[in-house]
Amino acid sequence: MDFLEQSVLPQSSHHMVLLKYLLMLAFILYIPYISILFGSLSYSLFFKRKADKTGLKLYKKFSKELIDMITFNKGAAFALGVVPLLSSVFAYAQLLHLSGLNVPVYLLISLLFLIAALFLIYTYKYTFHLKDIFEHSSRLYRDKYAEEEKESGSTDEELKEELAYYHLKTGSMHKRSALYGLIFLLVSVYLFIGSVQLAADTSRWSEGSNLFGVLFSWSALTYFLQFIAAAFAVTSAVILYRFFRPNAGLEGYEEDYREYIKSFALRSGLISTIALPAFVVMAIISKPVTSLSFSVFGITVVVLALLLLASSLFYVMLKESSVKFSSSVIYLFLLLFAFIVIKDQLAFYTSTKKQTALLAANYGEYEKKLKEQFGISSAPINGADIFNGRCIACHSFDKKIVGPPYNQIMPKYEGKKDQLVKYIMNPVKVDPEYPAMPNQGLKPNEAEAAAEYLLNTYKKEK
Ligand code: HEC
């Protein structure tokens, strides 16, 4: 991907620190959003299948509300899903520059899958509503016009057929968009996790620059499981909060279903929160030793403690069949996601210290070239080198070559370095016995060094 390479500008190590913070921020927005998106979509599909099996309308209604819950705002999908992922593409392109890793490209592919998944999820949502409208209008049609048709003796077959046809179409589009949406979302998430894990594991850099290395690694797998458990846990808390707060929306539901859905969310929340610590520990074990540090361990302990707290809260709620801690659990999970991101990014920085040093050196080179280009230099310029490289072809101290010997011309410049520099920078015709001296294209600091060298050497030699 050329344009990704072109987007890379050598960065100073200070800028790289800034980039790393931005990356952290992007993930802190992206991961909770994508978790709740995945969780709601899965639960929505689960309840839809249940509705198809049992024919119970209430499951279907809940399935629809779940998908409406996460698609409340397209701006959110853009700001919390697309933009952070796109930023991480560019951040990684900078941070992994010269490493030969294709991570930014895989992240870009992950982004394309995410966009496709979002498109399908929105189709799923709209076809849900469309299907309802079709069903409703068919019913209306039956009830209202059947009478009239009987009286008039003519039926509007065309309209009936059209209704049936589009109803069917919408139905199959609905089914497919949900399933493919889920698959695309999973592919996007897996690619994202695999890429981020590969970037953090320098020991796999040499072999891992192909897609295989991204997809098949222990750490990618454990992080994927961690993601799924966390997604179910946080989505359960969101469901409890969204639907079971006092007067929050499930009014039309029968008491049995309310209880069923509540205990479903409490149970799956509790189970996934209990499963999570195992994945968090596995994730630490699957990390390369080079990425571990005291702070990574410290944050892991905090994460485990927060998980313990979250599972106790779920447990208490399940026991009391209440939802009183649901908002606390949501905050806990947002905190947990932030800690997990910080922990993993710290591990990434620890293991890529060498890469950072390499880029800093590259930046040093770049900076030097840039300065040279404008004649600004921090390194001392050697007048002797310039003389030997640029002047010796036409000048010597005591012999006439193309230009006059220096012992002839230097007397008039003694103590007038500025004038000498001015001449060297911009030679003018002086002596009719000689041709004009061509401009040597020296930068001010170089001309100055050459002038100094000439004056000193002349002093010594005379
Ligand atoms: C292509 C040959 C050539 C090169 C290379 C060259 N010079 Fe000259 N230089 C001349 C000639 C010819 C003159 C005499 C010009 C005149 O009298 O108009 C001259 C004259 C000079 C003079 C005397 C000017 C005066 O006031 O009489 C100085 C000083 C000088 N060169 C310095 C340098 C320095 C320093 C360099 C290297 C950075 C350099 N030259 C490289 C050909 C050259």
Short mmCIF file of C-alpha atoms and ligand atoms in Angstrom, two decimals:
data_model
loop_
_atom_site.label_atom_id
_atom_site.label_comp_id
_atom_site.label_asym_id
_atom_site.label_seq_id
_atom_site.Cartn_x
_atom_site.Cartn_y
_atom_site.Cartn_z
CA MET A 1 0.00 0.00 0.00
CA ASP A 2 1.97 2.92 -1.28
CA PHE A 3 -0.19 5.62 0.15
CA LEU A 4 0.35 4.26 3.64
CA GLU A 5 4.09 4.38 3.16
CA GLN A 6 3.74 7.88 1.79
CA SER A 7 1.74 8.95 4.79
CA VAL A 8 4.77 8.23 6.93
CA LEU A 9 6.89 11.18 7.95
CA PRO A 10 9.94 10.59 10.08
CA GLN A 11 8.94 11.50 13.61
CA SER A 12 11.04 12.63 16.51
CA SER A 13 10.85 10.43 19.57
CA HIS A 14 8.68 13.08 21.23
CA HIS A 15 6.14 12.82 18.45
CA MET A 16 6.18 9.07 18.71
CA VAL A 17 5.24 9.31 22.38
CA LEU A 18 2.35 11.55 21.38
CA LEU A 19 1.29 9.08 18.67
CA LYS A 20 1.27 6.28 21.22
CA TYR A 21 -1.04 8.26 23.47
CA LEU A 22 -3.35 8.97 20.55
CA LEU A 23 -3.39 5.29 19.71
CA MET A 24 -4.31 4.50 23.31
CA LEU A 25 -7.13 7.02 23.16
CA ALA A 26 -8.42 5.61 19.87
CA PHE A 27 -8.55 2.12 21.37
CA ILE A 28 -10.24 3.33 24.54
CA LEU A 29 -13.08 4.62 22.34
CA TYR A 30 -13.08 1.79 19.83
CA ILE A 31 -12.99 -1.31 22.01
CA PRO A 32 -16.05 -0.65 24.22
CA TYR A 33 -18.07 0.40 21.18
CA ILE A 34 -17.16 -2.61 19.10
CA SER A 35 -17.77 -4.90 22.09
CA ILE A 36 -21.28 -3.60 22.65
CA LEU A 37 -21.95 -3.71 18.90
CA PHE A 38 -20.89 -7.33 18.73
CA GLY A 39 -22.72 -8.26 21.94
CA SER A 40 -26.00 -6.64 20.92
CA LEU A 41 -25.91 -8.12 17.44
CA SER A 42 -25.25 -11.61 18.81
CA TYR A 43 -27.98 -11.33 21.42
CA SER A 44 -30.37 -9.91 18.85
CA LEU A 45 -29.71 -12.85 16.56
CA PHE A 46 -30.10 -15.24 19.47
CA PHE A 47 -33.51 -13.88 20.35
CA LYS A 48 -34.57 -13.75 16.74
CA ARG A 49 -33.82 -17.44 16.32
CA LYS A 50 -35.69 -18.11 19.51
CA ALA A 51 -38.63 -16.16 18.12
CA ASP A 52 -38.50 -18.12 14.84
CA LYS A 53 -38.46 -21.39 16.75
CA THR A 54 -41.13 -20.64 19.28
CA GLY A 55 -43.17 -18.21 17.22
CA LEU A 56 -43.34 -15.90 20.20
CA LYS A 57 -43.65 -12.25 19.24
CA LEU A 58 -42.05 -10.95 22.40
CA TYR A 59 -38.68 -12.48 21.62
CA LYS A 60 -38.84 -10.84 18.24
CA LYS A 61 -39.68 -7.52 19.75
CA PHE A 62 -36.76 -7.80 22.11
CA SER A 63 -34.47 -8.83 19.28
CA LYS A 64 -35.49 -5.69 17.42
CA GLU A 65 -35.00 -3.47 20.41
CA LEU A 66 -31.52 -4.85 20.93
CA ILE A 67 -30.44 -3.89 17.46
CA ASP A 68 -32.10 -0.50 17.75
CA MET A 69 -30.20 0.02 20.97
CA ILE A 70 -26.80 -0.15 19.32
CA THR A 71 -27.76 1.57 16.07
CA PHE A 72 -29.31 4.56 17.78
CA ASN A 73 -27.01 6.95 16.00
CA LYS A 74 -24.95 6.64 12.82
CA GLY A 75 -22.60 9.33 14.04
CA ALA A 76 -21.66 7.10 16.94
CA ALA A 77 -20.74 4.26 14.58
CA PHE A 78 -18.52 6.69 12.72
CA ALA A 79 -16.96 8.41 15.71
CA LEU A 80 -16.46 5.33 17.87
CA GLY A 81 -15.88 2.67 15.23
CA VAL A 82 -14.60 3.97 11.91
CA VAL A 83 -12.54 6.98 12.98
CA PRO A 84 -10.55 5.32 15.78
CA LEU A 85 -9.76 2.34 13.58
CA LEU A 86 -8.66 4.59 10.73
CA SER A 87 -6.48 6.58 13.11
CA SER A 88 -4.86 3.40 14.32
CA VAL A 89 -4.02 2.51 10.71
CA PHE A 90 -2.02 5.73 10.36
CA ALA A 91 -0.54 5.57 13.84
CA TYR A 92 0.75 2.05 13.27
CA ALA A 93 2.06 3.04 9.83
CA GLN A 94 4.25 5.57 11.65
CA LEU A 95 5.20 3.43 14.62
CA LEU A 96 6.05 0.35 12.57
CA HIS A 97 7.74 2.23 9.75
CA LEU A 98 10.81 0.36 8.41
CA SER A 99 9.85 -2.78 10.34
CA GLY A 100 8.58 -4.49 7.21
CA LEU A 101 5.35 -5.45 8.98
CA ASN A 102 2.11 -5.24 7.05
CA VAL A 103 0.11 -4.47 10.16
CA PRO A 104 -1.30 -1.14 8.87
CA VAL A 105 -2.56 -2.90 5.74
CA TYR A 106 -4.32 -5.58 7.78
CA LEU A 107 -5.84 -2.92 9.96
CA LEU A 108 -7.09 -1.21 6.84
CA ILE A 109 -8.68 -4.49 5.69
CA SER A 110 -10.21 -4.79 9.15
CA LEU A 111 -11.66 -1.31 8.68
CA LEU A 112 -13.20 -2.30 5.34
CA PHE A 113 -14.82 -5.31 6.98
CA LEU A 114 -16.10 -3.09 9.76
CA ILE A 115 -17.67 -0.68 7.28
CA ALA A 116 -19.29 -3.59 5.42
CA ALA A 117 -20.50 -5.03 8.73
CA LEU A 118 -21.98 -1.68 9.79
CA PHE A 119 -23.74 -1.43 6.46
CA LEU A 120 -25.22 -4.90 6.93
CA ILE A 121 -26.17 -4.25 10.53
CA TYR A 122 -28.08 -1.15 9.48
CA THR A 123 -29.76 -3.16 6.72
CA TYR A 124 -30.72 -5.71 9.36
CA LYS A 125 -32.21 -2.95 11.49
CA TYR A 126 -34.18 -1.35 8.65
CA THR A 127 -35.44 -4.63 7.23
CA PHE A 128 -36.60 -5.50 10.74
CA HIS A 129 -38.81 -2.45 10.67
CA LEU A 130 -39.80 -2.96 7.03
CA LYS A 131 -40.85 -6.52 7.76
CA ASP A 132 -43.04 -5.24 10.53
CA ILE A 133 -44.58 -2.72 8.19
CA PHE A 134 -45.29 -5.43 5.61
CA GLU A 135 -46.83 -7.68 8.18
CA HIS A 136 -48.87 -4.87 9.51
CA SER A 137 -50.10 -3.79 6.12
CA SER A 138 -50.95 -7.35 5.07
CA ARG A 139 -53.05 -7.64 8.17
CA LEU A 140 -54.60 -4.28 7.50
CA TYR A 141 -55.27 -5.33 3.95
CA ARG A 142 -56.99 -8.49 5.05
CA ASP A 143 -59.08 -6.84 7.70
CA LYS A 144 -60.05 -3.69 5.96
CA TYR A 145 -60.33 -4.45 2.30
CA ALA A 146 -61.54 -8.01 2.39
CA GLU A 147 -64.98 -6.75 3.22
CA GLU A 148 -65.00 -4.22 0.42
CA GLU A 149 -63.71 -6.78 -2.06
CA LYS A 150 -66.41 -9.19 -1.14
CA GLU A 151 -68.97 -6.52 -1.80
CA SER A 152 -67.50 -5.30 -5.08
CA GLY A 153 -66.53 -8.77 -6.22
CA SER A 154 -63.10 -7.67 -7.51
CA THR A 155 -59.82 -8.23 -5.72
CA ASP A 156 -56.64 -6.25 -6.18
CA GLU A 157 -54.50 -9.27 -6.95
CA GLU A 158 -51.62 -7.19 -8.17
CA LEU A 159 -51.21 -5.34 -4.91
CA LYS A 160 -51.56 -8.54 -2.96
CA GLU A 161 -48.88 -10.25 -4.96
CA GLU A 162 -46.58 -7.30 -4.75
CA LEU A 163 -46.99 -7.18 -1.03
CA ALA A 164 -46.28 -10.87 -0.67
CA TYR A 165 -43.26 -10.66 -2.98
CA TYR A 166 -41.56 -7.76 -1.21
CA HIS A 167 -42.41 -9.20 2.12
CA LEU A 168 -40.56 -12.36 1.16
CA LYS A 169 -37.61 -10.41 -0.29
CA THR A 170 -37.29 -8.27 2.79
CA GLY A 171 -37.39 -11.39 4.90
CA SER A 172 -34.48 -13.07 3.15
CA MET A 173 -32.48 -9.85 3.01
CA HIS A 174 -33.13 -9.47 6.70
CA LYS A 175 -31.86 -12.93 7.52
CA ARG A 176 -28.79 -12.67 5.36
CA SER A 177 -27.80 -9.18 6.46
CA ALA A 178 -27.84 -10.25 10.10
CA LEU A 179 -25.74 -13.34 9.55
CA TYR A 180 -23.22 -11.72 7.20
CA GLY A 181 -23.09 -8.66 9.42
CA LEU A 182 -22.04 -10.85 12.32
CA ILE A 183 -19.50 -12.76 10.24
CA PHE A 184 -17.97 -9.56 8.81
CA LEU A 185 -17.81 -8.02 12.24
CA LEU A 186 -16.03 -11.10 13.61
CA VAL A 187 -13.55 -11.08 10.72
CA SER A 188 -12.90 -7.38 11.31
CA VAL A 189 -12.36 -7.88 15.03
CA TYR A 190 -10.14 -10.92 14.56
CA LEU A 191 -7.97 -9.14 12.01
CA PHE A 192 -7.72 -6.15 14.33
CA ILE A 193 -6.73 -8.29 17.30
CA GLY A 194 -4.28 -10.38 15.27
CA SER A 195 -2.60 -7.27 13.83
CA VAL A 196 -2.29 -5.52 17.17
CA GLN A 197 -0.91 -8.69 18.75
CA LEU A 198 1.60 -9.19 15.96
CA ALA A 199 2.76 -5.60 16.32
CA ALA A 200 3.35 -6.16 20.02
CA ASP A 201 5.33 -9.37 19.57
CA THR A 202 8.73 -8.47 18.12
CA SER A 203 9.86 -12.08 18.32
CA ARG A 204 7.40 -12.90 15.53
CA TRP A 205 8.23 -9.92 13.36
CA SER A 206 10.63 -11.78 11.12
CA GLU A 207 8.20 -14.58 10.25
CA GLY A 208 4.98 -12.75 10.88
CA SER A 209 4.83 -10.33 8.04
CA ASN A 210 2.29 -12.40 6.16
CA LEU A 211 -1.39 -12.86 6.86
CA PHE A 212 -0.72 -16.27 8.37
CA GLY A 213 1.25 -14.73 11.19
CA VAL A 214 -1.59 -12.35 11.91
CA LEU A 215 -4.27 -15.00 12.00
CA PHE A 216 -2.61 -17.87 13.80
CA SER A 217 -1.07 -17.08 17.09
CA TRP A 218 -1.87 -17.94 20.66
CA SER A 219 -2.10 -14.37 21.71
CA ALA A 220 -4.56 -13.52 18.92
CA LEU A 221 -6.75 -16.44 19.93
CA THR A 222 -6.72 -15.68 23.66
CA TYR A 223 -7.41 -12.01 23.03
CA PHE A 224 -10.27 -12.93 20.75
CA LEU A 225 -11.82 -15.09 23.47
CA GLN A 226 -11.23 -12.28 25.95
CA PHE A 227 -12.97 -9.90 23.58
CA ILE A 228 -16.01 -12.15 23.21
CA ALA A 229 -16.40 -12.73 26.95
CA ALA A 230 -15.99 -9.01 27.66
CA ALA A 231 -18.46 -8.14 24.89
CA PHE A 232 -21.15 -10.41 26.36
CA ALA A 233 -20.49 -9.18 29.86
CA VAL A 234 -20.69 -5.47 29.06
CA THR A 235 -23.66 -5.91 26.71
CA SER A 236 -25.54 -7.76 29.45
CA ALA A 237 -24.96 -4.83 31.78
CA VAL A 238 -26.08 -2.41 29.08
CA ILE A 239 -29.25 -4.45 28.47
CA LEU A 240 -30.05 -4.46 32.19
CA TYR A 241 -29.54 -0.75 32.39
CA ARG A 242 -31.32 0.10 29.17
CA PHE A 243 -34.45 -2.03 29.69
CA PHE A 244 -34.87 -2.55 33.39
CA ARG A 245 -34.29 0.80 34.94
CA PRO A 246 -37.53 2.02 36.48
CA ASN A 247 -39.84 2.98 33.56
CA ALA A 248 -37.27 2.19 30.89
CA GLY A 249 -39.17 0.57 28.10
CA LEU A 250 -40.26 -3.01 28.59
CA GLU A 251 -43.69 -1.92 29.76
CA GLY A 252 -45.54 -3.67 26.98
CA TYR A 253 -43.90 -6.95 27.93
CA GLU A 254 -45.53 -9.61 29.95
CA GLU A 255 -44.09 -10.16 33.37
CA ASP A 256 -42.83 -13.66 32.47
CA TYR A 257 -40.79 -12.36 29.56
CA ARG A 258 -39.42 -9.46 31.51
CA GLU A 259 -38.23 -11.91 34.12
CA TYR A 260 -36.87 -14.27 31.49
CA ILE A 261 -34.90 -11.57 29.73
CA LYS A 262 -33.67 -10.10 32.97
CA SER A 263 -32.40 -13.39 34.27
CA PHE A 264 -30.92 -14.20 30.86
CA ALA A 265 -28.91 -10.96 30.89
CA LEU A 266 -27.90 -11.41 34.53
CA ARG A 267 -26.83 -14.99 33.95
CA SER A 268 -24.87 -14.41 30.78
CA GLY A 269 -23.30 -11.33 32.37
CA LEU A 270 -22.25 -13.32 35.40
CA ILE A 271 -20.93 -16.28 33.40
CA SER A 272 -18.87 -14.15 31.03
CA THR A 273 -17.53 -12.00 33.85
CA ILE A 274 -16.45 -15.13 35.71
CA ALA A 275 -14.81 -16.52 32.56
CA LEU A 276 -12.95 -13.29 31.83
CA PRO A 277 -10.14 -13.52 34.44
CA ALA A 278 -9.03 -16.81 32.92
CA PHE A 279 -8.64 -15.10 29.53
CA VAL A 280 -6.88 -12.11 31.07
CA VAL A 281 -4.35 -14.45 32.70
CA MET A 282 -3.98 -16.46 29.50
CA ALA A 283 -3.40 -13.21 27.62
CA ILE A 284 -0.54 -12.32 29.96
CA ILE A 285 0.97 -15.79 29.60
CA SER A 286 0.72 -15.64 25.81
CA LYS A 287 2.63 -12.35 25.78
CA PRO A 288 6.28 -12.41 24.80
CA VAL A 289 8.62 -11.97 27.76
CA THR A 290 10.14 -8.95 26.06
CA SER A 291 6.90 -7.05 26.49
CA LEU A 292 6.40 -7.67 30.19
CA SER A 293 7.17 -5.05 32.76
CA PHE A 294 6.30 -4.24 36.32
CA SER A 295 3.50 -1.87 35.31
CA VAL A 296 1.98 -4.49 32.98
CA PHE A 297 1.74 -6.90 35.91
CA GLY A 298 0.47 -4.19 38.22
CA ILE A 299 -2.35 -3.23 35.85
CA THR A 300 -3.23 -6.90 35.34
CA VAL A 301 -3.75 -7.24 39.08
CA VAL A 302 -6.03 -4.17 39.04
CA VAL A 303 -7.97 -5.63 36.08
CA LEU A 304 -8.47 -8.91 37.91
CA ALA A 305 -9.66 -7.09 41.04
CA LEU A 306 -12.16 -5.03 39.00
CA LEU A 307 -13.43 -8.22 37.37
CA LEU A 308 -13.94 -9.79 40.75
CA LEU A 309 -15.93 -6.75 41.79
CA ALA A 310 -18.00 -6.85 38.56
CA SER A 311 -18.83 -10.54 38.99
CA SER A 312 -19.83 -9.99 42.63
CA LEU A 313 -22.16 -7.20 41.54
CA PHE A 314 -23.70 -9.47 38.90
CA TYR A 315 -24.03 -12.19 41.50
CA VAL A 316 -25.79 -9.94 44.01
CA MET A 317 -28.17 -8.70 41.31
CA LEU A 318 -28.95 -12.24 40.20
CA LYS A 319 -29.63 -13.31 43.79
CA GLU A 320 -31.91 -10.39 44.43
CA SER A 321 -33.26 -10.40 40.89
CA SER A 322 -32.61 -6.68 40.76
CA VAL A 323 -30.77 -4.43 38.34
CA LYS A 324 -29.61 -1.87 40.86
CA PHE A 325 -25.89 -2.17 40.06
CA SER A 326 -26.24 -2.26 36.28
CA SER A 327 -24.93 1.26 35.74
CA SER A 328 -22.04 0.66 38.15
CA VAL A 329 -21.17 -2.47 36.20
CA ILE A 330 -21.15 -0.47 32.96
CA TYR A 331 -18.76 2.07 34.46
CA LEU A 332 -16.64 -0.73 35.83
CA PHE A 333 -16.37 -2.24 32.38
CA LEU A 334 -15.48 1.06 30.74
CA LEU A 335 -12.72 1.37 33.33
CA LEU A 336 -11.70 -2.23 32.69
CA PHE A 337 -11.45 -1.68 28.95
CA ALA A 338 -9.32 1.40 29.54
CA PHE A 339 -7.00 -0.52 31.85
CA ILE A 340 -6.73 -3.43 29.44
CA VAL A 341 -5.88 -1.04 26.60
CA ILE A 342 -3.29 0.77 28.70
CA LYS A 343 -1.76 -2.50 29.84
CA ASP A 344 -1.48 -3.83 26.28
CA GLN A 345 -0.15 -0.61 24.88
CA LEU A 346 2.46 -0.45 27.63
CA ALA A 347 3.46 -3.99 26.72
CA PHE A 348 3.65 -2.90 23.08
CA TYR A 349 5.94 0.03 23.94
CA THR A 350 8.17 -2.13 26.10
CA SER A 351 8.62 -4.74 23.43
CA THR A 352 9.13 -2.23 20.63
CA LYS A 353 11.73 -0.07 22.34
CA LYS A 354 14.30 -1.12 19.80
CA GLN A 355 11.98 -0.18 16.95
CA THR A 356 11.41 3.21 18.56
CA ALA A 357 15.16 3.73 18.88
CA LEU A 358 15.55 2.74 15.24
CA LEU A 359 12.94 5.25 14.14
CA ALA A 360 14.53 7.92 16.31
CA ALA A 361 17.84 7.23 14.56
CA ASN A 362 16.07 7.39 11.22
CA TYR A 363 14.61 10.69 12.28
CA GLY A 364 18.12 11.86 13.21
CA GLU A 365 19.29 11.08 9.70
CA TYR A 366 16.29 12.78 8.18
CA GLU A 367 16.81 15.83 10.34
CA LYS A 368 20.47 16.00 9.37
CA LYS A 369 19.61 15.85 5.68
CA LEU A 370 16.93 18.45 6.10
CA LYS A 371 19.35 20.78 7.87
CA GLU A 372 22.05 20.21 5.31
CA GLN A 373 19.60 21.04 2.59
CA PHE A 374 19.18 24.48 4.13
CA GLY A 375 22.80 24.87 5.17
CA ILE A 376 22.01 24.66 8.86
CA SER A 377 24.28 22.33 10.66
CA SER A 378 24.97 21.40 14.17
CA ALA A 379 27.95 19.21 13.23
CA PRO A 380 31.19 21.23 12.82
CA ILE A 381 32.16 21.66 9.19
CA ASN A 382 35.77 21.02 8.39
CA GLY A 383 37.40 23.74 6.29
CA ALA A 384 40.27 21.48 5.26
CA ASP A 385 37.81 18.94 3.90
CA ILE A 386 36.05 21.57 1.88
CA PHE A 387 39.28 22.96 0.52
CA ASN A 388 40.55 19.49 -0.40
CA GLY A 389 37.26 18.53 -1.91
CA ARG A 390 36.23 21.67 -3.71
CA CYS A 391 39.09 24.05 -4.30
CA ILE A 392 42.22 21.98 -4.81
CA ALA A 393 41.40 21.30 -8.45
CA CYS A 394 42.09 24.95 -9.37
CA HIS A 395 44.12 26.33 -6.48
CA SER A 396 47.30 25.50 -4.70
CA PHE A 397 49.26 27.56 -2.19
CA ASP A 398 52.22 28.37 -4.28
CA LYS A 399 51.58 27.24 -7.84
CA LYS A 400 49.31 28.64 -10.47
CA ILE A 401 46.82 26.03 -11.62
CA VAL A 402 43.56 27.30 -13.12
CA GLY A 403 43.20 29.93 -10.47
CA PRO A 404 45.89 32.02 -8.85
CA PRO A 405 48.05 30.54 -6.02
CA TYR A 406 46.87 31.51 -2.59
CA ASN A 407 50.12 33.09 -1.45
CA GLN A 408 49.46 35.66 -4.13
CA ILE A 409 45.87 36.46 -3.36
CA MET A 410 45.64 35.97 0.37
CA PRO A 411 47.54 39.07 1.52
CA LYS A 412 44.63 41.30 0.54
CA TYR A 413 42.20 39.21 2.57
CA GLU A 414 44.23 39.11 5.77
CA GLY A 415 41.96 40.12 8.64
CA LYS A 416 39.02 40.46 6.23
CA LYS A 417 37.29 37.14 6.59
CA ASP A 418 33.89 38.57 5.75
CA GLN A 419 35.06 39.81 2.39
CA LEU A 420 36.68 36.49 1.62
CA VAL A 421 33.47 34.65 2.53
CA LYS A 422 31.54 37.03 0.32
CA TYR A 423 33.86 36.35 -2.62
CA ILE A 424 33.74 32.60 -2.16
CA MET A 425 29.98 32.68 -2.04
CA ASN A 426 29.74 34.90 -5.02
CA PRO A 427 32.97 35.17 -7.08
CA VAL A 428 33.32 38.22 -9.30
CA LYS A 429 35.85 38.92 -12.03
CA VAL A 430 39.11 40.25 -10.55
CA ASP A 431 42.29 39.56 -12.44
CA PRO A 432 42.27 39.88 -16.26
CA GLU A 433 45.00 37.22 -16.45
CA TYR A 434 42.61 34.62 -15.20
CA PRO A 435 39.21 33.43 -16.29
CA ALA A 436 36.39 34.14 -13.87
CA MET A 437 36.04 31.72 -10.99
CA PRO A 438 32.88 29.64 -11.25
CA ASN A 439 30.54 29.79 -8.29
CA GLN A 440 31.21 26.74 -6.12
CA GLY A 441 27.70 26.64 -4.68
CA LEU A 442 28.89 26.57 -1.09
CA LYS A 443 26.50 27.21 1.80
CA PRO A 444 27.31 30.13 4.09
CA ASN A 445 28.69 27.93 6.86
CA GLU A 446 30.83 26.01 4.39
CA ALA A 447 32.22 29.17 2.79
CA GLU A 448 33.01 30.49 6.24
CA ALA A 449 34.85 27.29 7.19
CA ALA A 450 36.81 27.36 3.92
CA ALA A 451 37.73 31.02 4.44
CA GLU A 452 38.91 30.35 7.96
CA TYR A 453 40.97 27.42 6.80
CA LEU A 454 42.61 29.50 4.06
CA LEU A 455 43.42 32.38 6.40
CA ASN A 456 44.91 30.10 9.06
CA THR A 457 46.94 28.05 6.62
CA TYR A 458 48.20 31.20 4.90
CA LYS A 459 49.32 32.58 8.25
CA LYS A 460 51.21 29.38 9.00
CA GLU A 461 52.80 28.95 5.59
CA LYS A 462 54.00 32.46 4.88
C1 HEC B 1 37.14 25.74 -11.60
C2 HEC B 1 38.33 26.28 -11.00
C3 HEC B 1 38.23 26.91 -9.62
C4 HEC B 1 37.79 26.31 -8.48
C5 HEC B 1 37.26 24.90 -8.28
C6 HEC B 1 37.98 27.30 -7.43
N1 HEC B 1 38.48 28.45 -7.92
FE1 HEC B 1 38.98 30.09 -6.84
N2 HEC B 1 39.58 31.01 -8.56
C7 HEC B 1 39.55 30.48 -9.84
C8 HEC B 1 39.97 31.45 -10.81
C9 HEC B 1 40.05 31.24 -12.32
C10 HEC B 1 40.25 32.62 -10.09
C11 HEC B 1 40.68 34.00 -10.63
C12 HEC B 1 39.42 34.78 -10.87
C13 HEC B 1 39.69 36.24 -11.22
O1 HEC B 1 40.77 36.72 -10.97
O2 HEC B 1 38.67 36.81 -11.66
C14 HEC B 1 40.02 32.30 -8.68
C15 HEC B 1 40.17 33.18 -7.63
C16 HEC B 1 40.00 32.90 -6.33
C17 HEC B 1 40.27 33.81 -5.24
C18 HEC B 1 40.87 35.20 -5.40
C19 HEC B 1 39.82 36.23 -5.56
C20 HEC B 1 40.48 37.62 -5.65
O3 HEC B 1 39.90 38.46 -4.95
O4 HEC B 1 41.45 37.76 -6.37
C21 HEC B 1 39.91 33.18 -4.09
C22 HEC B 1 40.02 33.75 -2.71
C23 HEC B 1 39.44 31.89 -4.48
N3 HEC B 1 39.49 31.71 -5.82
C24 HEC B 1 38.98 30.93 -3.55
C25 HEC B 1 38.50 29.70 -3.94
C26 HEC B 1 37.99 28.73 -2.98
C27 HEC B 1 37.93 28.90 -1.48
C28 HEC B 1 37.66 27.65 -3.67
C29 HEC B 1 37.04 26.36 -3.16
C30 HEC B 1 35.81 26.46 -2.46
C31 HEC B 1 37.91 27.95 -5.08
N4 HEC B 1 38.42 29.17 -5.20
C32 HEC B 1 37.64 27.03 -6.06
C33 HEC B 1 39.17 29.16 -10.15
C34 HEC B 1 38.65 28.24 -9.27
#
